[in-house]
PDB file of C-alpha atoms in Angstrom:
ATOM      1  CA  LYS Y   1     315.084 -97.248 -57.740  1.00 85.00           C
ATOM      2  CA  GLN Y   2     315.633 -96.885 -54.168  1.00 88.00           C
ATOM      3  CA  GLU Y   3     318.128 -94.314 -53.211  1.00 93.00           C
ATOM      4  CA  VAL Y   4     319.286 -93.982 -49.570  1.00 97.00           C
ATOM      5  CA  THR Y   5     320.180 -90.418 -48.694  1.00 97.00           C
ATOM      6  CA  GLN Y   6     322.119 -89.440 -45.241  1.00 97.00           C
ATOM      7  CA  ILE Y   7     322.580 -85.770 -43.681  1.00 92.00           C
ATOM      8  CA  PRO Y   8     324.865 -84.314 -42.937  1.00 92.00           C
ATOM      9  CA  ALA Y   9     327.490 -85.507 -44.792  1.00 94.00           C
ATOM     10  CA  ALA Y  10     329.648 -84.765 -42.258  1.00 96.00           C
ATOM     11  CA  LEU Y  11     329.110 -83.356 -38.990  1.00 95.00           C
ATOM     12  CA  SER Y  12     331.328 -82.090 -36.079  1.00 97.00           C
ATOM     13  CA  VAL Y  13     330.073 -81.561 -32.120  1.00 96.00           C
ATOM     14  CA  PRO Y  14     331.873 -81.044 -29.088  1.00 97.00           C
ATOM     15  CA  GLU Y  15     332.151 -83.823 -26.342  1.00 97.00           C
ATOM     16  CA  GLY Y  16     328.894 -84.925 -24.227  1.00 97.00           C
ATOM     17  CA  GLU Y  17     326.408 -83.070 -26.836  1.00 97.00           C
ATOM     18  CA  ASN Y  18     323.535 -85.354 -28.100  1.00 97.00           C
ATOM     19  CA  LEU Y  19     323.134 -85.727 -31.641  1.00 95.00           C
ATOM     20  CA  VAL Y  20     320.966 -87.110 -34.438  1.00 96.00           C
ATOM     21  CA  LEU Y  21     321.728 -88.158 -38.030  1.00 97.00           C
ATOM     22  CA  ASN Y  22     319.095 -88.779 -40.457  1.00 97.00           C
ATOM     23  CA  CYS Y  23     318.779 -90.981 -43.546  1.00 97.00           C
ATOM     24  CA  SER Y  24     316.173 -90.907 -46.302  1.00 97.00           C
ATOM     25  CA  PHE Y  25     315.027 -93.793 -48.690  1.00 96.00           C
ATOM     26  CA  THR Y  26     312.360 -93.246 -51.610  1.00 95.00           C
ATOM     27  CA  ASP Y  27     310.471 -96.612 -51.811  1.00 89.00           C
ATOM     28  CA  SER Y  28     309.081 -97.824 -48.473  1.00 88.00           C
ATOM     29  CA  ALA Y  29     308.985-101.195 -49.847  1.00 89.00           C
ATOM     30  CA  ILE Y  30     311.772-102.105 -47.077  1.00 92.00           C
ATOM     31  CA  TYR Y  31     312.214-105.128 -45.336  1.00 91.00           C
ATOM     32  CA  ASN Y  32     314.897-103.523 -42.835  1.00 92.00           C
ATOM     33  CA  LEU Y  33     316.900-101.352 -41.779  1.00 95.00           C
ATOM     34  CA  GLN Y  34     320.318-101.775 -40.318  1.00 95.00           C
ATOM     35  CA  TRP Y  35     322.950 -98.525 -39.161  1.00 97.00           C
ATOM     36  CA  PHE Y  36     326.598 -99.801 -38.753  1.00 97.00           C
ATOM     37  CA  ARG Y  37     329.463 -97.501 -38.269  1.00 97.00           C
ATOM     38  CA  GLN Y  38     332.673 -97.729 -40.049  1.00 96.00           C
ATOM     39  CA  ASP Y  39     336.209 -96.803 -38.776  1.00 94.00           C
ATOM     40  CA  PRO Y  40     338.555 -95.496 -41.499  1.00 89.00           C
ATOM     41  CA  GLY Y  41     339.921 -98.346 -44.009  1.00 84.00           C
ATOM     42  CA  LYS Y  42     337.438-100.821 -41.713  1.00 87.00           C
ATOM     43  CA  GLY Y  43     334.885-102.903 -42.374  1.00 90.00           C
ATOM     44  CA  LEU Y  44     331.507-101.721 -40.833  1.00 94.00           C
ATOM     45  CA  THR Y  45     330.232-102.864 -37.615  1.00 94.00           C
ATOM     46  CA  SER Y  46     326.331-103.532 -36.897  1.00 93.00           C
ATOM     47  CA  LEU Y  47     324.591-100.989 -34.654  1.00 96.00           C
ATOM     48  CA  LEU Y  48     321.202-101.428 -34.753  1.00 96.00           C
ATOM     49  CA  LEU Y  49     319.103-103.366 -36.635  1.00 94.00           C
ATOM     50  CA  ILE Y  50     315.130-102.711 -37.236  1.00 94.00           C
ATOM     51  CA  GLN Y  51     313.281-104.917 -39.088  1.00 92.00           C
ATOM     52  CA  SER Y  52     310.244-103.191 -41.623  1.00 92.00           C
ATOM     53  CA  SER Y  53     307.232-103.755 -38.173  1.00 92.00           C
ATOM     54  CA  GLN Y  54     308.988-101.880 -35.566  1.00 94.00           C
ATOM     55  CA  ARG Y  55     309.353 -98.114 -34.986  1.00 95.00           C
ATOM     56  CA  GLU Y  56     312.349 -98.245 -33.224  1.00 96.00           C
ATOM     57  CA  GLN Y  57     315.360-100.315 -31.234  1.00 96.00           C
ATOM     58  CA  THR Y  58     317.838 -99.207 -28.587  1.00 97.00           C
ATOM     59  CA  SER Y  59     321.335-100.337 -27.816  1.00 96.00           C
ATOM     60  CA  GLY Y  60     323.159 -98.485 -24.668  1.00 97.00           C
ATOM     61  CA  ARG Y  61     323.621 -94.880 -25.835  1.00 97.00           C
ATOM     62  CA  LEU Y  62     321.967 -94.990 -29.288  1.00 98.00           C
ATOM     63  CA  ASN Y  63     318.589 -95.739 -30.504  1.00 98.00           C
ATOM     64  CA  ALA Y  64     317.092 -95.549 -34.024  1.00 97.00           C
ATOM     65  CA  SER Y  65     313.617 -95.034 -35.279  1.00 97.00           C
ATOM     66  CA  LEU Y  66     312.025 -96.074 -38.915  1.00 97.00           C
ATOM     67  CA  ASP Y  67     308.896 -94.048 -40.443  1.00 95.00           C
ATOM     68  CA  LYS Y  68     308.724 -96.116 -43.479  1.00 93.00           C
ATOM     69  CA  SER Y  69     305.693 -93.718 -44.775  1.00 91.00           C
ATOM     70  CA  SER Y  70     307.839 -91.110 -44.593  1.00 94.00           C
ATOM     71  CA  GLY Y  71     310.793 -92.820 -45.603  1.00 95.00           C
ATOM     72  CA  ARG Y  72     312.900 -91.974 -42.895  1.00 96.00           C
ATOM     73  CA  SER Y  73     314.810 -92.866 -40.199  1.00 97.00           C
ATOM     74  CA  THR Y  74     317.217 -91.493 -37.758  1.00 97.00           C
ATOM     75  CA  LEU Y  75     319.721 -92.627 -35.601  1.00 97.00           C
ATOM     76  CA  TYR Y  76     320.340 -90.795 -32.024  1.00 97.00           C
ATOM     77  CA  ILE Y  77     323.522 -91.045 -30.293  1.00 97.00           C
ATOM     78  CA  ALA Y  78     323.278 -89.746 -26.157  1.00 98.00           C
ATOM     79  CA  ALA Y  79     326.026 -88.056 -24.706  1.00 97.00           C
ATOM     80  CA  SER Y  80     328.716 -88.160 -27.354  1.00 97.00           C
ATOM     81  CA  GLN Y  81     332.221 -89.024 -26.731  1.00 97.00           C
ATOM     82  CA  PRO Y  82     335.514 -89.142 -28.915  1.00 97.00           C
ATOM     83  CA  GLY Y  83     335.145 -92.850 -29.520  1.00 96.00           C
ATOM     84  CA  ASP Y  84     331.829 -92.266 -31.397  1.00 97.00           C
ATOM     85  CA  SER Y  85     334.368 -90.255 -34.164  1.00 97.00           C
ATOM     86  CA  ALA Y  86     334.015 -92.480 -37.420  1.00 97.00           C
ATOM     87  CA  THR Y  87     331.499 -92.769 -40.400  1.00 97.00           C
ATOM     88  CA  TYR Y  88     327.722 -94.073 -39.425  1.00 98.00           C
ATOM     89  CA  LEU Y  89     326.093 -95.865 -42.743  1.00 98.00           C
ATOM     90  CA  CYS Y  90     322.136 -96.810 -43.227  1.00 97.00           C
ATOM     91  CA  ALA Y  91     321.296 -99.887 -45.243  1.00 96.00           C
ATOM     92  CA  VAL Y  92     317.876-101.162 -46.143  1.00 95.00           C
ATOM     93  CA  GLY Y  93     317.068-104.332 -46.886  1.00 92.00           C
ATOM     94  CA  LEU Y  94     314.663-104.149 -49.878  1.00 88.00           C
ATOM     95  CA  THR Y  95     311.259-106.279 -50.312  1.00 86.00           C
ATOM     96  CA  GLY Y  96     310.937-108.833 -53.263  1.00 77.00           C
ATOM     97  CA  GLY Y  97     314.820-109.739 -53.182  1.00 79.00           C
ATOM     98  CA  PHE Y  98     317.818-109.603 -51.209  1.00 86.00           C
ATOM     99  CA  LYS Y  99     319.768-106.173 -52.189  1.00 90.00           C
ATOM    100  CA  THR Y 100     320.758-103.807 -49.493  1.00 92.00           C
ATOM    101  CA  ILE Y 101     321.554-100.411 -50.505  1.00 95.00           C
ATOM    102  CA  PHE Y 102     323.853 -98.112 -48.540  1.00 97.00           C
ATOM    103  CA  GLY Y 103     323.776 -94.688 -48.028  1.00 97.00           C
ATOM    104  CA  ALA Y 104     326.998 -92.608 -48.330  1.00 96.00           C
ATOM    105  CA  GLY Y 105     327.458 -92.221 -44.837  1.00 97.00           C
ATOM    106  CA  THR Y 106     327.866 -89.493 -42.558  1.00 97.00           C
ATOM    107  CA  ARG Y 107     331.129 -88.917 -41.301  1.00 97.00           C
ATOM    108  CA  LEU Y 108     331.500 -87.705 -37.178  1.00 97.00           C
ATOM    109  CA  PHE Y 109     333.750 -86.083 -35.760  1.00 97.00           C
ATOM    110  CA  VAL Y 110     333.540 -85.954 -31.865  1.00 97.00           C
ATOM    111  CA  LYS Y 111     336.370 -83.166 -30.149  1.00 96.00           C
ATOM    112  CA  ALA Y 112     337.640 -84.080 -26.888  1.00 94.00           C
TER     113      ALA Y 112
ATOM    114  CA  ASP Q   1     333.376-117.958 -32.545  1.00 65.00           C
ATOM    115  CA  ALA Q   2     335.943-116.204 -34.826  1.00 75.00           C
ATOM    116  CA  GLY Q   3     333.468-113.347 -37.062  1.00 93.00           C
ATOM    117  CA  VAL Q   4     333.810-113.095 -40.669  1.00 96.00           C
ATOM    118  CA  THR Q   5     337.924-113.779 -42.065  1.00 96.00           C
ATOM    119  CA  GLN Q   6     338.792-112.424 -45.545  1.00 97.00           C
ATOM    120  CA  SER Q   7     341.876-112.693 -47.433  1.00 96.00           C
ATOM    121  CA  PRO Q   8     344.275-110.848 -48.629  1.00 97.00           C
ATOM    122  CA  THR Q   9     344.473-107.867 -46.706  1.00 96.00           C
ATOM    123  CA  HIS Q  10     345.971-105.654 -49.456  1.00 96.00           C
ATOM    124  CA  LEU Q  11     346.382-106.800 -52.855  1.00 96.00           C
ATOM    125  CA  ILE Q  12     347.758-105.059 -55.994  1.00 97.00           C
ATOM    126  CA  LYS Q  13     346.909-105.439 -59.593  1.00 97.00           C
ATOM    127  CA  THR Q  14     347.583-103.970 -63.008  1.00 97.00           C
ATOM    128  CA  ARG Q  15     345.310-103.697 -65.393  1.00 97.00           C
ATOM    129  CA  GLY Q  16     343.696-106.422 -67.091  1.00 97.00           C
ATOM    130  CA  GLN Q  17     344.880-109.214 -64.892  1.00 98.00           C
ATOM    131  CA  GLN Q  18     342.032-111.281 -62.835  1.00 98.00           C
ATOM    132  CA  VAL Q  19     341.950-111.347 -58.915  1.00 98.00           C
ATOM    133  CA  THR Q  20     340.175-113.629 -56.405  1.00 98.00           C
ATOM    134  CA  LEU Q  21     339.289-112.414 -52.953  1.00 98.00           C
ATOM    135  CA  ARG Q  22     338.258-115.019 -50.158  1.00 98.00           C
ATOM    136  CA  CYS Q  23     335.668-115.007 -47.626  1.00 98.00           C
ATOM    137  CA  SER Q  24     334.735-117.204 -44.735  1.00 97.00           C
ATOM    138  CA  PRO Q  25     331.421-116.517 -42.700  1.00 96.00           C
ATOM    139  CA  LYS Q  26     330.600-116.105 -39.157  1.00 94.00           C
ATOM    140  CA  SER Q  27     329.447-119.575 -37.629  1.00 92.00           C
ATOM    141  CA  GLY Q  28     326.355-120.640 -38.498  1.00 90.00           C
ATOM    142  CA  HIS Q  29     325.535-118.178 -41.194  1.00 93.00           C
ATOM    143  CA  ASP Q  30     324.618-119.102 -44.513  1.00 93.00           C
ATOM    144  CA  THR Q  31     324.274-116.532 -46.866  1.00 95.00           C
ATOM    145  CA  VAL Q  32     327.419-114.392 -48.243  1.00 96.00           C
ATOM    146  CA  SER Q  33     327.330-111.237 -49.746  1.00 96.00           C
ATOM    147  CA  TRP Q  34     329.413-109.241 -51.135  1.00 98.00           C
ATOM    148  CA  TYR Q  35     330.037-105.473 -51.533  1.00 97.00           C
ATOM    149  CA  GLN Q  36     332.380-102.882 -53.962  1.00 98.00           C
ATOM    150  CA  GLN Q  37     332.967 -99.464 -51.371  1.00 96.00           C
ATOM    151  CA  ALA Q  38     334.838 -96.293 -53.362  1.00 95.00           C
ATOM    152  CA  LEU Q  39     336.498 -93.739 -51.634  1.00 91.00           C
ATOM    153  CA  GLY Q  40     333.868 -91.948 -49.933  1.00 89.00           C
ATOM    154  CA  GLN Q  41     331.081 -93.863 -50.829  1.00 93.00           C
ATOM    155  CA  GLY Q  42     328.713 -95.998 -49.405  1.00 95.00           C
ATOM    156  CA  PRO Q  43     328.938 -99.758 -50.717  1.00 96.00           C
ATOM    157  CA  GLN Q  44     327.927-100.917 -53.382  1.00 97.00           C
ATOM    158  CA  PHE Q  45     326.148-104.785 -53.457  1.00 96.00           C
ATOM    159  CA  ILE Q  46     327.848-106.928 -55.963  1.00 97.00           C
ATOM    160  CA  PHE Q  47     325.960-109.820 -55.535  1.00 96.00           C
ATOM    161  CA  GLN Q  48     324.753-112.601 -52.834  1.00 95.00           C
ATOM    162  CA  TYR Q  49     325.107-116.308 -52.531  1.00 96.00           C
ATOM    163  CA  TYR Q  50     323.108-118.749 -50.588  1.00 94.00           C
ATOM    164  CA  GLU Q  51     323.243-122.928 -51.018  1.00 92.00           C
ATOM    165  CA  GLU Q  52     325.849-122.373 -53.539  1.00 94.00           C
ATOM    166  CA  GLU Q  53     324.063-120.311 -56.260  1.00 95.00           C
ATOM    167  CA  GLU Q  54     323.860-116.708 -56.886  1.00 95.00           C
ATOM    168  CA  ARG Q  55     320.260-115.745 -55.692  1.00 93.00           C
ATOM    169  CA  GLN Q  56     320.883-111.930 -56.593  1.00 93.00           C
ATOM    170  CA  ARG Q  57     322.961-109.759 -58.223  1.00 94.00           C
ATOM    171  CA  GLY Q  58     323.535-105.578 -58.569  1.00 93.00           C
ATOM    172  CA  ASN Q  59     324.458-104.020 -61.257  1.00 94.00           C
ATOM    173  CA  PHE Q  60     327.848-105.222 -61.831  1.00 97.00           C
ATOM    174  CA  PRO Q  61     329.562-106.386 -65.217  1.00 97.00           C
ATOM    175  CA  ASP Q  62     329.626-110.357 -65.722  1.00 96.00           C
ATOM    176  CA  ARG Q  63     334.070-109.288 -65.251  1.00 97.00           C
ATOM    177  CA  PHE Q  64     332.520-109.743 -61.325  1.00 98.00           C
ATOM    178  CA  SER Q  65     331.668-113.548 -60.440  1.00 97.00           C
ATOM    179  CA  GLY Q  66     331.156-115.435 -57.408  1.00 97.00           C
ATOM    180  CA  HIS Q  67     331.031-118.967 -55.903  1.00 97.00           C
ATOM    181  CA  GLN Q  68     329.809-120.165 -52.625  1.00 97.00           C
ATOM    182  CA  PHE Q  69     331.190-123.422 -51.352  1.00 96.00           C
ATOM    183  CA  PRO Q  70     329.653-126.406 -49.315  1.00 96.00           C
ATOM    184  CA  ASN Q  71     331.381-125.307 -46.248  1.00 94.00           C
ATOM    185  CA  TYR Q  72     329.339-121.623 -46.813  1.00 95.00           C
ATOM    186  CA  SER Q  73     332.750-119.790 -47.890  1.00 97.00           C
ATOM    187  CA  SER Q  74     333.188-117.562 -50.711  1.00 98.00           C
ATOM    188  CA  GLU Q  75     335.043-115.892 -53.394  1.00 98.00           C
ATOM    189  CA  LEU Q  76     335.164-112.944 -55.721  1.00 98.00           C
ATOM    190  CA  ASN Q  77     336.468-113.145 -58.711  1.00 98.00           C
ATOM    191  CA  VAL Q  78     337.173-110.461 -60.752  1.00 98.00           C
ATOM    192  CA  ASN Q  79     338.491-110.769 -64.985  1.00 97.00           C
ATOM    193  CA  ALA Q  80     340.442-107.928 -66.619  1.00 97.00           C
ATOM    194  CA  LEU Q  81     340.784-105.648 -64.144  1.00 98.00           C
ATOM    195  CA  LEU Q  82     340.068-101.595 -64.704  1.00 97.00           C
ATOM    196  CA  LEU Q  83     341.509 -98.905 -62.699  1.00 97.00           C
ATOM    197  CA  GLY Q  84     337.710 -98.195 -61.444  1.00 96.00           C
ATOM    198  CA  ASP Q  85     337.902-101.996 -59.976  1.00 97.00           C
ATOM    199  CA  SER Q  86     340.266-100.323 -57.511  1.00 97.00           C
ATOM    200  CA  ALA Q  87     337.957-100.117 -53.873  1.00 97.00           C
ATOM    201  CA  LEU Q  88     337.750-102.012 -50.484  1.00 96.00           C
ATOM    202  CA  TYR Q  89     335.987-105.094 -51.395  1.00 97.00           C
ATOM    203  CA  LEU Q  90     333.857-106.259 -48.089  1.00 97.00           C
ATOM    204  CA  CYS Q  91     332.061-109.888 -47.381  1.00 97.00           C
ATOM    205  CA  ALA Q  92     328.885-109.814 -45.409  1.00 95.00           C
ATOM    206  CA  SER Q  93     327.636-112.613 -43.715  1.00 95.00           C
ATOM    207  CA  SER Q  94     323.897-113.115 -42.328  1.00 92.00           C
ATOM    208  CA  SER Q  95     320.935-116.142 -41.521  1.00 87.00           C
ATOM    209  CA  THR Q  96     318.825-115.152 -44.520  1.00 69.00           C
ATOM    210  CA  ARG Q  97     317.169-111.231 -43.862  1.00 70.00           C
ATOM    211  CA  ALA Q  98     318.861-110.954 -40.418  1.00 79.00           C
ATOM    212  CA  THR Q  99     321.857-108.509 -39.706  1.00 87.00           C
ATOM    213  CA  GLN Q 100     324.643-108.650 -41.904  1.00 90.00           C
ATOM    214  CA  TYR Q 101     327.684-109.103 -39.839  1.00 93.00           C
ATOM    215  CA  PHE Q 102     330.898-107.771 -42.428  1.00 94.00           C
ATOM    216  CA  GLY Q 103     334.553-108.722 -42.498  1.00 95.00           C
ATOM    217  CA  PRO Q 104     337.378-106.436 -42.421  1.00 95.00           C
ATOM    218  CA  GLY Q 105     337.865-106.069 -46.134  1.00 96.00           C
ATOM    219  CA  THR Q 106     340.336-106.719 -49.252  1.00 97.00           C
ATOM    220  CA  ARG Q 107     342.108-103.147 -50.413  1.00 96.00           C
ATOM    221  CA  LEU Q 108     342.479-103.463 -54.242  1.00 97.00           C
ATOM    222  CA  THR Q 109     344.574-101.571 -56.436  1.00 97.00           C
ATOM    223  CA  VAL Q 110     344.721-101.487 -59.347  1.00 97.00           C
ATOM    224  CA  LEU Q 111     347.782 -99.779 -61.385  1.00 96.00           C
TER     225      LEU Q 111
END
């Protein structure tokens, strides 16, 4: 059974700091991995999608990496801003089906 | 181009009642997935619809059912509501196995 874990559960950093969010999964048989952002009480906004054959994806100040063999992904946020404050969720798409399994998220607070 | 839309935004029901939630996918998307998100947790996969058929189901009881229409819009029905069904219900659309785009969600409160 695939399990997705995100560490840390919560993080508070000063503005301008570079930071790394971690995601681990127990079964390497994944089709893709996606990072999302969620503001309180709102839907999810897609940040980056990494296919299983890829190692990383970049968008602006965000960089996501994927290491299937070790069951890990990281989301790197450069030069954090107060507007980055949100919950960040990672989700794995499973092979052999169409399920997506989410982690519980990391709540990020960037202090001005 | 409108993104994924969901209705209603909020809903209050009592135990034992039935509820129907609606989702319109992003233009060009043919796949709709439904998720339940309890407070402080990640979304839990309920099921996915493609070509008007339920293609995959998560670990949810039969009280949860759905439908997809020829225009790809979808409904989620929940019967015999329990207090534990209170959650944010999210709809996501995609082309198969591509990036999922989420709607704003429907907040369901069961009293």
